[in-house]
């Protein structure tokens, strides 16, 4: 079946440094990938997405990289701020099941002031 | 900014009791979802709903679960006879539609269900 997983459950970075959160997926038919941020006591919040026909997409302070060869996805946060402290989930849909978003287990990012 | 609202924020119930969790999706959204998150674990898909019917459901969404859109604004999740393992945070989400392109879900803040 399809799955999404992350390499590390926790990540600590110094304020101002760049953060990289990694994710692996299993199904090569995946069409669409999304990163969500979940702050304590809140629901997941959309950060950025990327389609499988792209390798890179940039947003404000965030970049998502997709390596389809090794089925790897990463989220880069530039100049990490205390407000970036949260759990980050990679998620995916597939062409076969566009309406079903599957979440990975999450990486907890802690920003050290 | 439009948001998805959920009630109650926290419900405590006895095992075997029925529970209804309520959601008001964003008004012009067409697709509606329920997810759950057991404490400290990942967000799990339960069900998606479009055009007044279930479009997809997971193995978790068994006969004890049902969803309904009783009017033009509310979207409910019912658990008929709660079990201890139903204790979790339940998130409602909605999205606009395929025309808008991305499958971007907007989540509510969640309803915490505690089954005793």
GROMACS .gro file of C-alpha atoms in nm, chain A residues 3-4 32 34 36 38 41-46 49 51 89 93 96-106, chain B residues 31 33 35 37 41-43 45 48-49 55-59 91 95 98 101-105 107-110:
model
   54
    3UNK     CA    1   0.285   0.514   0.284
    4UNK     CA    2   0.465   0.828   0.377
   32UNK     CA    3   0.086   1.549  -0.548
   34UNK     CA    4   0.196   1.863   0.050
   36UNK     CA    5   0.155   2.078   0.664
   38UNK     CA    6   0.075   2.171   1.312
   41UNK     CA    7  -0.350   2.261   2.000
   42UNK     CA    8  -0.430   2.344   1.639
   43UNK     CA    9  -0.518   2.161   1.321
   44UNK     CA   10  -0.268   2.109   1.040
   45UNK     CA   11  -0.202   2.417   0.832
   46UNK     CA   12  -0.100   2.408   0.465
   49UNK     CA   13   0.274   2.176  -0.223
   51UNK     CA   14   0.325   1.815  -0.816
   89UNK     CA   15   0.388   1.652   0.826
   93UNK     CA   16  -0.228   1.203  -0.276
   96UNK     CA   17  -0.568   0.685  -0.818
   97UNK     CA   18  -0.694   0.846  -0.501
   98UNK     CA   19  -0.677   1.222  -0.544
   99UNK     CA   20  -0.937   1.275  -0.276
  100UNK     CA   21  -0.747   1.095  -0.004
  101UNK     CA   22  -0.456   1.275   0.159
  102UNK     CA   23  -0.220   1.041   0.346
  103UNK     CA   24  -0.007   1.194   0.621
  104UNK     CA   25   0.335   1.088   0.737
  105UNK     CA   26   0.415   1.047   1.110
  106UNK     CA   27   0.550   1.401   1.161
  144UNK     CA   28  -1.529   1.868  -0.048
  146UNK     CA   29  -1.324   1.541   0.527
  148UNK     CA   30  -0.940   1.293   1.000
  150UNK     CA   31  -0.512   1.199   1.538
  154UNK     CA   32   0.064   1.001   1.640
  155UNK     CA   33   0.008   1.094   1.280
  156UNK     CA   34  -0.305   1.235   1.122
  158UNK     CA   35  -0.774   0.983   0.702
  161UNK     CA   36  -1.417   1.222   0.231
  162UNK     CA   37  -1.756   1.356   0.127
  168UNK     CA   38  -1.640   0.954  -0.199
  169UNK     CA   39  -1.377   0.759  -0.011
  170UNK     CA   40  -1.329   0.604   0.332
  171UNK     CA   41  -1.053   0.427   0.520
  172UNK     CA   42  -1.049   0.095   0.703
  204UNK     CA   43  -1.025   1.712   1.261
  208UNK     CA   44  -1.141   2.227   0.019
  211UNK     CA   45  -1.072   2.067  -0.852
  214UNK     CA   46  -0.622   2.335  -0.875
  215UNK     CA   47  -0.448   2.216  -0.564
  216UNK     CA   48  -0.585   1.967  -0.319
  217UNK     CA   49  -0.532   2.210  -0.032
  218UNK     CA   50  -0.724   2.117   0.276
  220UNK     CA   51  -0.845   2.211   0.877
  221UNK     CA   52  -1.043   2.306   1.181
  222UNK     CA   53  -0.890   2.324   1.526
  223UNK     CA   54  -1.022   1.981   1.615
   0.00000   0.00000   0.00000
